Tab-separated table of C-alpha atoms in Angstrom:
chain	number	residue	atom	x	y	z
J	1	MET	CA	-0.305	-0.115	-0.163
J	2	MET	CA	1.394	3.451	-0.564
J	3	ASP	CA	2.619	5.535	2.287
J	4	ILE	CA	1.606	8.882	2.642
J	5	LYS	CA	3.584	10.604	4.988
J	6	ALA	CA	2.504	13.706	6.781
J	7	ALA	CA	3.243	16.947	6.153
J	8	ASN	CA	6.193	18.522	8.698
J	9	VAL	CA	5.697	22.323	9.374
J	10	GLY	CA	8.270	23.971	7.502
J	11	GLN	CA	9.284	21.005	5.434
J	12	ILE	CA	7.206	19.237	2.404
J	13	SER	CA	10.013	17.269	0.584
J	14	SER	CA	8.438	14.299	-0.442
J	15	ILE	CA	6.132	13.666	-3.441
J	16	ASP	CA	3.905	10.949	-1.273
J	17	THR	CA	3.464	13.896	1.314
J	18	MET	CA	0.108	14.588	1.844
J	19	LEU	CA	-0.370	17.984	2.878
J	20	SER	CA	-3.459	19.631	4.727
J	21	PRO	CA	-6.437	20.803	2.726
J	22	LYS	CA	-5.840	24.835	3.215
J	23	GLU	CA	-2.227	24.202	1.635
J	24	LEU	CA	-3.492	22.014	-0.765
J	25	PHE	CA	-6.042	24.411	-2.162
J	26	LEU	CA	-3.563	27.236	-1.996
J	27	PHE	CA	-0.812	25.545	-3.818
J	28	GLY	CA	-3.172	23.770	-6.531
J	29	MET	CA	-4.985	27.698	-7.099
J	30	GLN	CA	-1.060	28.715	-7.392
J	31	HIS	CA	-0.713	26.107	-10.387
J	32	ILE	CA	-3.882	26.528	-11.694
J	33	ALA	CA	-3.535	30.651	-12.134
J	34	ALA	CA	0.052	29.786	-13.720
J	35	MET	CA	-1.660	27.533	-16.139
J	36	CYS	CA	-5.122	29.091	-17.316
J	37	ALA	CA	-3.940	31.451	-19.979
J	38	GLY	CA	-2.688	28.556	-21.820
J	39	ALA	CA	-5.567	26.021	-21.056
J	40	MET	CA	-7.962	28.733	-23.047
J	41	ALA	CA	-5.244	29.840	-25.364
J	42	VAL	CA	-5.143	26.758	-27.522
J	43	PRO	CA	-8.958	26.043	-27.855
J	44	ILE	CA	-9.691	29.885	-28.695
J	45	ILE	CA	-6.797	30.023	-31.870
J	46	LEU	CA	-7.891	26.807	-32.716
J	47	GLY	CA	-11.519	27.609	-32.714
J	48	ASN	CA	-11.170	31.215	-34.453
J	49	SER	CA	-9.454	29.294	-37.205
J	50	LEU	CA	-12.457	27.790	-38.272
J	51	GLY	CA	-14.839	30.580	-37.554
J	52	MET	CA	-16.621	29.147	-34.580
J	53	THR	CA	-18.722	30.938	-32.362
J	54	TYR	CA	-18.309	32.281	-29.246
J	55	ASP	CA	-20.729	29.600	-27.663
J	56	GLN	CA	-18.653	26.774	-29.766
J	57	ILE	CA	-15.461	28.404	-28.787
J	58	SER	CA	-16.801	28.540	-25.089
J	59	ILE	CA	-17.375	24.687	-25.448
J	60	LEU	CA	-14.132	23.886	-26.014
J	61	VAL	CA	-12.765	26.268	-23.570
J	62	ALA	CA	-14.793	24.481	-20.951
J	63	ALA	CA	-13.398	21.088	-22.897
J	64	SER	CA	-9.642	22.350	-22.202
J	65	PHE	CA	-10.258	23.050	-18.266
J	66	MET	CA	-12.090	19.694	-17.986
J	67	MET	CA	-9.272	17.622	-19.575
J	68	ALA	CA	-6.700	19.254	-17.944
J	69	GLY	CA	-8.217	18.513	-14.364
J	70	LEU	CA	-8.813	14.675	-15.649
J	71	GLY	CA	-4.863	14.609	-17.497
J	72	THR	CA	-3.544	16.059	-14.088
J	73	ILE	CA	-5.491	13.894	-11.706
J	74	ILE	CA	-4.367	10.647	-13.842
J	75	GLN	CA	-0.606	11.899	-13.811
J	76	THR	CA	-0.680	12.313	-10.310
J	77	LEU	CA	-2.477	9.443	-8.938
J	78	GLY	CA	-1.718	6.962	-11.722
J	79	ILE	CA	-3.799	4.336	-13.027
J	80	GLY	CA	-1.818	0.648	-12.087
J	81	LYS	CA	1.651	0.765	-12.089
J	82	LYS	CA	1.620	1.421	-16.209
J	83	ILE	CA	0.097	5.099	-16.422
J	84	GLY	CA	1.003	8.214	-14.510
J	85	SER	CA	4.201	9.811	-13.369
J	86	ARG	CA	3.158	10.167	-10.261
J	87	LEU	CA	4.724	13.635	-9.805
J	88	PRO	CA	3.036	17.278	-9.473
J	89	MET	CA	2.617	17.921	-12.476
J	90	VAL	CA	-0.063	19.739	-14.391
J	91	GLU	CA	-1.595	18.698	-17.667
J	92	GLY	CA	-3.325	20.694	-20.636
J	93	VAL	CA	-3.767	21.607	-24.171
J	94	SER	CA	-0.224	21.455	-25.765
J	95	PHE	CA	0.760	24.723	-27.977
J	96	ALA	CA	2.986	22.307	-30.112
J	97	GLY	CA	-0.240	21.140	-31.904
J	98	VAL	CA	-1.620	24.436	-32.790
J	99	ALA	CA	0.191	24.941	-36.326
J	100	ALA	CA	-0.561	21.504	-37.220
J	101	LEU	CA	-4.151	22.056	-36.189
J	102	SER	CA	-4.489	25.562	-37.408
J	103	ALA	CA	-3.290	24.416	-41.144
J	104	VAL	CA	-6.853	21.833	-40.558
J	105	GLY	CA	-8.637	24.941	-39.442
J	106	VAL	CA	-7.683	26.987	-42.817
J	107	ALA	CA	-8.298	23.974	-45.100
J	108	TYR	CA	-12.137	23.374	-43.554
J	109	ARG	CA	-13.038	26.791	-42.434
J	110	ASP	CA	-14.985	28.010	-45.589
J	111	ALA	CA	-16.015	24.710	-46.957
J	112	ASP	CA	-17.318	22.563	-43.329
J	113	PRO	CA	-16.206	23.811	-39.959
J	114	VAL	CA	-18.140	21.182	-38.332
J	115	MET	CA	-15.936	18.194	-40.717
J	116	GLY	CA	-13.084	20.635	-39.806
J	117	ILE	CA	-13.722	19.987	-35.706
J	118	GLN	CA	-14.388	16.671	-36.563
J	119	VAL	CA	-10.839	15.667	-38.333
J	120	MET	CA	-8.941	17.614	-35.527
J	121	MET	CA	-10.479	15.348	-32.605
J	122	GLY	CA	-9.865	12.409	-34.610
J	123	ALA	CA	-6.069	13.167	-35.343
J	124	THR	CA	-5.942	14.023	-31.468
J	125	ILE	CA	-7.127	10.497	-30.677
J	126	ILE	CA	-5.138	8.432	-33.238
J	127	SER	CA	-2.088	10.861	-31.944
J	128	GLY	CA	-2.931	9.847	-28.268
J	129	VAL	CA	-2.756	6.192	-29.268
J	130	PHE	CA	0.452	6.295	-30.998
J	131	CYS	CA	2.329	8.267	-27.914
J	132	ILE	CA	1.165	5.540	-25.977
J	133	VAL	CA	2.745	3.034	-28.365
J	134	VAL	CA	6.057	4.971	-28.774
J	135	ALA	CA	6.396	5.492	-25.141
J	136	PRO	CA	8.555	2.541	-24.292
J	137	VAL	CA	10.829	3.589	-26.851
J	138	PHE	CA	11.221	7.268	-25.233
J	139	GLY	CA	11.792	5.167	-22.363
J	140	LYS	CA	15.028	3.468	-23.821
J	141	LEU	CA	16.351	6.684	-24.759
J	142	LEU	CA	16.563	7.966	-20.905
J	143	LYS	CA	20.344	6.789	-20.538
J	144	PHE	CA	21.404	9.285	-23.200
J	145	PHE	CA	19.913	11.740	-20.610
J	146	PRO	CA	22.965	12.337	-18.584
J	147	PRO	CA	23.009	16.107	-16.724
J	148	LEU	CA	24.684	17.184	-20.251
J	149	VAL	CA	22.087	16.310	-22.384
J	150	SER	CA	19.172	17.120	-19.313
J	151	GLY	CA	20.516	20.218	-18.528
J	152	VAL	CA	20.870	21.680	-22.117
J	153	VAL	CA	17.347	20.683	-23.062
J	154	VAL	CA	15.488	22.067	-19.582
J	155	THR	CA	17.801	25.675	-20.235
J	156	CYS	CA	16.189	25.428	-23.891
J	157	MET	CA	12.710	24.812	-22.387
J	158	GLY	CA	13.405	27.824	-20.181
J	159	LEU	CA	14.389	30.001	-22.944
J	160	SER	CA	11.955	28.985	-25.156
J	161	LEU	CA	8.839	29.808	-22.699
J	162	ILE	CA	10.635	33.577	-21.754
J	163	PRO	CA	9.267	35.358	-25.304
J	164	VAL	CA	5.663	33.881	-24.116
J	165	ALA	CA	6.354	35.714	-21.075
J	166	ILE	CA	7.441	38.860	-23.186
J	167	ARG	CA	4.436	38.413	-25.229
J	168	TRP	CA	2.048	38.653	-22.389
J	169	ILE	CA	3.930	41.378	-20.896
J	170	GLY	CA	3.205	43.571	-24.037
J	171	GLY	CA	-1.069	42.505	-24.065
J	172	GLY	CA	-0.682	39.400	-25.848
J	173	ASN	CA	-0.497	40.175	-29.463
J	174	PRO	CA	2.510	41.682	-30.694
J	175	SER	CA	0.840	42.952	-34.162
J	176	ALA	CA	-1.720	45.171	-31.999
J	177	GLU	CA	-1.146	48.949	-32.145
J	178	ASN	CA	-1.193	49.144	-28.325
J	179	PHE	CA	1.353	46.196	-27.741
J	180	GLY	CA	3.762	47.207	-25.285
J	181	ASN	CA	2.007	50.327	-23.873
J	182	PHE	CA	3.059	51.929	-20.861
J	183	LYS	CA	0.339	50.127	-18.494
J	184	SER	CA	1.031	46.818	-19.636
J	185	ILE	CA	4.858	47.116	-18.864
J	186	LEU	CA	4.129	48.907	-15.406
J	187	LEU	CA	1.663	46.413	-14.411
J	188	ALA	CA	3.839	43.499	-15.041
J	189	GLY	CA	6.654	45.185	-13.624
J	190	ILE	CA	4.597	45.567	-10.383
J	191	THR	CA	3.666	42.173	-10.541
J	192	LEU	CA	7.174	40.741	-10.778
J	193	ILE	CA	8.020	43.383	-7.588
J	194	ILE	CA	5.495	41.691	-5.519
J	195	ILE	CA	6.164	38.106	-6.238
J	196	VAL	CA	10.137	39.060	-5.554
J	197	GLY	CA	9.643	41.380	-2.691
J	198	ILE	CA	7.228	38.268	-1.209
J	199	GLN	CA	10.119	35.905	-1.629
J	200	LYS	CA	12.457	38.219	0.385
J	201	ILE	CA	10.111	38.804	3.157
J	202	SER	CA	8.794	35.488	3.719
J	203	LYS	CA	10.844	32.213	3.658
J	204	GLY	CA	7.665	30.147	5.006
J	205	PHE	CA	4.048	29.594	3.528
J	206	LEU	CA	3.829	32.879	2.215
J	207	GLY	CA	7.015	32.444	0.057
J	208	ASN	CA	5.791	28.940	-1.289
J	209	ILE	CA	2.914	30.796	-2.799
J	210	ALA	CA	4.389	33.798	-3.762
J	211	ILE	CA	3.426	33.332	-7.328
J	212	LEU	CA	-0.175	33.213	-6.310
J	213	LEU	CA	-0.365	36.367	-4.274
J	214	GLY	CA	1.278	38.346	-6.986
J	215	ILE	CA	-1.205	37.622	-9.493
J	216	ILE	CA	-3.874	38.183	-7.374
J	217	ALA	CA	-2.694	41.165	-6.388
J	218	GLY	CA	-1.318	42.275	-9.681
J	219	THR	CA	-5.312	41.597	-10.978
J	220	LEU	CA	-6.630	43.229	-8.103
J	221	ILE	CA	-3.881	46.522	-9.418
J	222	ALA	CA	-5.506	46.271	-12.764
J	223	ILE	CA	-9.126	46.859	-11.917
J	224	PRO	CA	-8.670	50.341	-11.504
J	225	MET	CA	-6.150	50.908	-14.330
J	226	GLY	CA	-9.046	49.302	-16.238
J	227	MET	CA	-7.151	46.642	-17.330
J	228	VAL	CA	-9.800	43.756	-15.922
J	229	GLU	CA	-12.581	42.835	-18.210
J	230	PHE	CA	-15.321	41.100	-16.317
J	231	SER	CA	-18.480	41.333	-19.247
J	232	ASN	CA	-17.677	37.739	-20.090
J	233	VAL	CA	-18.227	36.454	-16.637
J	234	SER	CA	-22.075	38.009	-16.276
J	235	GLU	CA	-22.594	36.691	-19.569
J	236	ALA	CA	-21.742	33.251	-19.018
J	237	GLY	CA	-24.093	30.691	-17.664
J	238	ILE	CA	-24.182	28.984	-14.703
J	239	PHE	CA	-23.547	25.221	-15.426
J	240	ASN	CA	-21.963	23.518	-18.446
J	241	LEU	CA	-21.854	19.943	-19.025
J	242	ASN	CA	-18.918	19.110	-21.555
J	243	THR	CA	-20.669	15.874	-23.461
J	244	PRO	CA	-18.258	13.635	-25.388
J	245	LEU	CA	-18.273	14.155	-29.217
J	246	TYR	CA	-20.080	17.041	-28.723
J	247	PHE	CA	-19.538	18.194	-32.357
J	248	GLY	CA	-20.188	14.903	-33.842
J	249	MET	CA	-18.002	11.675	-34.619
J	250	PRO	CA	-14.562	12.192	-35.163
J	251	LYS	CA	-13.200	12.014	-38.866
J	252	PHE	CA	-9.686	10.536	-39.811
J	253	ASP	CA	-7.494	12.421	-42.754
J	254	ILE	CA	-4.525	10.590	-43.327
J	255	THR	CA	-2.953	14.088	-43.318
J	256	ALA	CA	-3.882	15.383	-40.338
J	257	VAL	CA	-2.989	12.227	-38.600
J	258	LEU	CA	0.442	12.634	-39.522
J	259	SER	CA	0.965	15.818	-38.697
J	260	LEU	CA	-0.062	15.014	-35.222
J	261	PHE	CA	2.542	12.158	-35.210
J	262	LEU	CA	5.442	14.768	-35.543
J	263	VAL	CA	3.544	16.774	-32.795
J	264	GLN	CA	3.346	14.373	-30.696
J	265	LEU	CA	7.302	13.168	-30.912
J	266	VAL	CA	7.978	16.465	-30.250
J	267	ILE	CA	5.416	16.358	-27.063
J	268	MET	CA	7.015	13.645	-25.578
J	269	THR	CA	10.806	15.179	-26.308
J	270	ASP	CA	9.355	18.370	-24.173
J	271	ALA	CA	7.708	15.936	-21.880
J	272	THR	CA	10.923	13.712	-21.220
J	273	GLY	CA	13.088	16.725	-20.266
J	274	ASN	CA	10.203	18.214	-18.274
J	275	GLN	CA	9.908	15.185	-16.353
J	276	LEU	CA	13.406	14.689	-16.448
J	277	ASN	CA	13.418	18.405	-14.597
J	278	LEU	CA	10.436	17.730	-12.381
J	279	SER	CA	12.037	14.570	-10.715
J	280	ASN	CA	15.399	16.464	-10.280
J	281	ILE	CA	13.177	19.049	-8.395
J	282	CYS	CA	11.392	16.596	-6.602
J	283	LYS	CA	14.162	14.212	-5.594
J	284	ALA	CA	13.026	11.328	-6.924
J	285	ASP	CA	14.845	9.086	-9.492
J	286	GLU	CA	15.574	10.482	-12.977
J	287	LYS	CA	16.892	7.103	-14.371
J	288	ASP	CA	13.309	5.715	-13.477
J	289	GLU	CA	12.438	4.737	-16.439
J	290	GLY	CA	9.164	3.145	-15.458
J	291	ARG	CA	8.097	6.530	-14.387
J	292	LEU	CA	9.148	8.139	-17.200
J	293	VAL	CA	7.064	5.864	-19.509
J	294	ALA	CA	4.527	6.014	-17.355
J	295	GLY	CA	4.037	9.784	-17.376
J	296	LEU	CA	4.597	9.478	-21.149
J	297	ARG	CA	1.196	6.697	-21.477
J	298	ALA	CA	-1.011	9.421	-19.323
J	299	HIS	CA	-0.046	11.963	-22.034
J	300	GLY	CA	-1.408	9.731	-24.451
J	301	LEU	CA	-3.907	8.735	-22.485
J	302	SER	CA	-4.988	12.131	-21.950
J	303	SER	CA	-4.789	12.851	-25.690
J	304	VAL	CA	-7.167	9.836	-26.465
J	305	LEU	CA	-9.832	11.264	-23.934
J	306	GLY	CA	-9.443	14.864	-25.021
J	307	GLY	CA	-10.273	13.993	-28.813
J	308	LEU	CA	-13.592	12.506	-27.129
J	309	PHE	CA	-13.972	14.875	-25.140
J	310	ASN	CA	-13.740	18.066	-27.434
J	311	THR	CA	-10.252	19.088	-27.237
J	312	PHE	CA	-6.956	18.552	-28.195
J	313	PRO	CA	-3.429	16.819	-27.479
J	314	HIS	CA	-2.156	17.147	-23.842
J	315	SER	CA	1.567	17.720	-22.395
J	316	LEU	CA	3.295	18.690	-19.302
J	317	PHE	CA	2.841	22.513	-18.870
J	318	GLY	CA	6.282	24.181	-18.009
J	319	GLN	CA	5.397	26.831	-16.116
J	320	ASN	CA	4.254	24.459	-13.291
J	321	VAL	CA	7.628	23.041	-13.196
J	322	GLY	CA	8.822	26.558	-12.387
J	323	ILE	CA	6.557	27.169	-9.520
J	324	ALA	CA	7.545	23.343	-7.977
J	325	ALA	CA	10.764	24.761	-8.383
J	326	ILE	CA	10.026	28.119	-6.833
J	327	THR	CA	8.138	26.454	-4.063
J	328	GLY	CA	10.341	23.356	-3.171
J	329	VAL	CA	6.619	21.599	-2.752
J	330	SER	CA	7.157	17.914	-4.042
J	331	SER	CA	3.728	16.491	-2.982
J	332	ARG	CA	1.678	15.118	-5.986
J	333	PHE	CA	-1.361	15.750	-4.080
J	334	VAL	CA	-1.066	19.231	-5.122
J	335	GLY	CA	-1.256	18.354	-8.628
J	336	THR	CA	-4.065	16.138	-7.473
J	337	ALA	CA	-5.516	19.068	-6.178
J	338	ALA	CA	-5.087	21.470	-9.082
J	339	GLY	CA	-6.734	18.833	-11.165
J	340	VAL	CA	-9.921	18.106	-8.958
J	341	MET	CA	-10.004	22.269	-9.303
J	342	LEU	CA	-9.590	22.225	-12.884
J	343	LEU	CA	-12.050	19.622	-13.232
J	344	ALA	CA	-14.815	21.209	-10.817
J	345	VAL	CA	-14.272	24.572	-12.664
J	346	SER	CA	-15.220	23.368	-16.231
J	347	PHE	CA	-18.598	23.068	-15.197
J	348	PHE	CA	-19.196	26.669	-14.371
J	349	PRO	CA	-18.513	28.863	-16.988
J	350	LYS	CA	-18.606	32.281	-14.720
J	351	LEU	CA	-15.456	30.315	-13.033
J	352	ILE	CA	-13.386	29.876	-15.936
J	353	ASN	CA	-14.763	33.304	-17.247
J	354	ILE	CA	-12.956	34.559	-13.840
J	355	LEU	CA	-10.188	32.740	-14.264
J	356	THR	CA	-9.460	33.805	-18.051
J	357	SER	CA	-10.117	37.639	-16.918
J	358	ILE	CA	-6.639	37.609	-14.902
J	359	PRO	CA	-4.553	40.250	-17.448
J	360	GLU	CA	-1.867	38.652	-19.382
J	361	PRO	CA	0.333	41.469	-18.485
J	362	VAL	CA	-0.054	39.980	-15.098
J	363	LEU	CA	0.666	36.594	-16.211
J	364	GLY	CA	3.663	37.680	-17.677
J	365	GLY	CA	5.627	39.057	-14.749
J	366	ALA	CA	5.050	36.450	-13.353
J	367	GLY	CA	6.048	34.338	-16.272
J	368	ILE	CA	9.197	36.243	-16.362
J	369	ILE	CA	10.140	34.514	-12.995
J	370	MET	CA	8.607	31.206	-13.508
J	371	PHE	CA	10.125	30.493	-17.142
J	372	GLY	CA	13.472	31.942	-15.689
J	373	ILE	CA	13.800	29.349	-13.287
J	374	VAL	CA	13.088	26.682	-15.384
J	375	ALA	CA	16.477	27.664	-17.427
J	376	ALA	CA	17.977	28.036	-14.590
J	377	ASN	CA	17.479	24.596	-13.225
J	378	GLY	CA	18.977	23.781	-16.892
J	379	ILE	CA	21.926	26.033	-15.918
J	380	LYS	CA	22.289	24.790	-12.595
J	381	ARG	CA	22.104	20.848	-13.857
J	382	LEU	CA	24.805	22.320	-16.837
J	383	GLY	CA	26.855	23.170	-13.590
J	384	GLU	CA	27.783	19.218	-12.503
J	385	VAL	CA	29.079	18.720	-15.757
J	386	ASN	CA	33.002	18.111	-16.091
J	387	TYR	CA	34.492	20.134	-19.021
J	388	ASN	CA	38.029	19.586	-18.934
J	389	GLY	CA	40.149	17.211	-21.225
J	390	ASN	CA	36.473	16.572	-23.359
J	391	LYS	CA	34.107	18.718	-25.735
J	392	ASN	CA	31.144	19.363	-23.849
J	393	LEU	CA	31.686	22.832	-23.689
J	394	MET	CA	31.621	23.026	-27.755
J	395	ILE	CA	28.362	20.653	-27.272
J	396	VAL	CA	26.573	22.847	-24.981
J	397	ALA	CA	27.133	26.126	-27.584
J	398	THR	CA	26.568	24.093	-29.962
J	399	SER	CA	23.300	22.867	-29.217
J	400	ILE	CA	21.922	26.116	-27.361
J	401	GLY	CA	23.363	28.158	-30.205
J	402	ILE	CA	20.888	25.967	-33.198
J	403	ALA	CA	18.105	25.736	-30.377
J	404	LEU	CA	18.206	29.563	-30.317
J	405	ILE	CA	17.182	29.776	-34.145
J	406	PRO	CA	13.784	29.897	-33.660
J	407	ILE	CA	13.649	31.935	-30.476
J	408	ALA	CA	15.569	34.878	-32.263
J	409	VAL	CA	14.402	34.792	-35.770
J	410	PRO	CA	10.905	32.651	-36.241
J	411	GLU	CA	10.618	32.606	-39.648
J	412	PHE	CA	13.822	30.970	-40.065
J	413	PHE	CA	12.406	27.763	-41.285
J	414	LYS	CA	9.518	29.407	-43.611
J	415	HIS	CA	10.739	27.708	-46.385
J	416	PHE	CA	10.883	24.165	-44.930
J	417	PRO	CA	7.898	21.565	-45.662
J	418	SER	CA	5.101	21.398	-42.910
J	419	TRP	CA	6.630	18.520	-41.199
J	420	GLY	CA	9.931	20.259	-41.459
J	421	LYS	CA	8.424	23.404	-39.353
J	422	ILE	CA	6.246	21.376	-36.837
J	423	LEU	CA	9.963	19.466	-35.692
J	424	PHE	CA	12.547	22.525	-36.419
J	425	GLN	CA	9.916	25.366	-35.073
J	426	SER	CA	10.525	23.583	-31.442
J	427	PRO	CA	13.573	25.335	-29.809
J	428	VAL	CA	13.424	22.246	-27.586
J	429	THR	CA	13.326	19.691	-30.192
J	430	LEU	CA	16.341	21.598	-31.911
J	431	GLY	CA	18.219	21.545	-28.656
J	432	CYS	CA	17.271	17.974	-28.000
J	433	LEU	CA	18.190	16.220	-30.910
J	434	SER	CA	21.413	18.559	-31.114
J	435	VAL	CA	23.189	17.325	-27.649
J	436	LEU	CA	21.553	13.805	-28.310
J	437	ILE	CA	23.678	13.613	-31.752
J	438	LEU	CA	26.868	15.803	-30.310
J	439	ASN	CA	26.650	13.839	-26.935
J	440	ILE	CA	26.784	10.447	-29.009
J	441	ILE	CA	29.422	11.393	-31.268
J	442	PHE	CA	31.836	12.740	-28.640
J	443	ASN	CA	30.924	10.893	-25.683
J	444	GLU	CA	29.209	8.007	-26.214
J	445	LEU	CA	30.942	6.622	-29.594
J	446	GLY	CA	34.401	7.062	-27.171
J	447	LYS	CA	32.919	4.875	-24.568
J	448	SER	CA	31.838	2.030	-26.783
J	449	LYS	CA	35.843	2.297	-28.381
J	450	LYS	CA	37.214	1.841	-24.846
């Protein structure tokens, strides 16, 4: 039987530690506040690509929250020994699939938008099955992820997320006329200062929920600044039930399915790096192949269920790894609490709209810290690497340099075929492939010769 330990005051270190209801609620809410923008962004983008109505997009958003909750519960509690990482991770719809699924939206928007969403759901279901089948293969690659490799991958994750926070600070849409206005930057700066200030003056419980307190304070400050829009809250319905296959039976288009196979490879690469990072933060065994494979299977299962319940491919949210690093709270039941709350919120549109009313500059101010912590954890891990008498410094430099290409110049791969764009527009995939190949050439092959 699972050993659930009671939490000691001031020390929360075990992944199996059961916290008090108050701690579970506050720590869980912190995770939700950090991920809610991402949970709603993907369904809004894809719904708009199909020209869907506000009510239809609301269904997609509610489904996104529901499956984020269910996927998180599956990950943190597990199903048997084969599914679920049992780490304090939070699931959600992945941005990796936006480009491929948007192409489906554009193709069907004028002809038959309903068929377009059915094709998206069909591809999501099959890609989830693909993820479950391929998961053991990724588990076998774990031996090729020493600190040199995992450090580069985690650093690239943090670097790839920071531009997201910067866009949030500016207001979300760089092409908008008011992007980067003074009020947005000021609000983000205030939020960041509040979080840092709380971290400075409180090393205990308040310090652990600094991100949540900063987001709440930033949102309250934004109200008199006229930067919070609550009109959607009053207009939203009281109760919503996300019924399976709301838009009809899924349809299977070979091009869409193959595109999402590539997307799942990107998601699994990201998820592997994130899970290794989270295992390190939580002091769990990073070399536990079974835990990694179980986590990847849970991503796949969440995608299968997502396609049935009107949403899209799932993955682990990087910002929540950053929160785990900031707080040091390793209890997986914090993730379970977040999952239960996300699941409950999905039934109440007014609550969803309250969460999604958090101004993007507030999330951006918090995101600078959360995403920066992810990169800093990668750098910390690279500090464990031996650079004397080998080519490790060159490997790190080359891999990070290549990973920065799509961050610095997003249009760099615009002439590549669609499959190439899916793979190479991900900084994490580029960095991971580069460091894996270079590490094998300069280190692993040398070992085999000896």
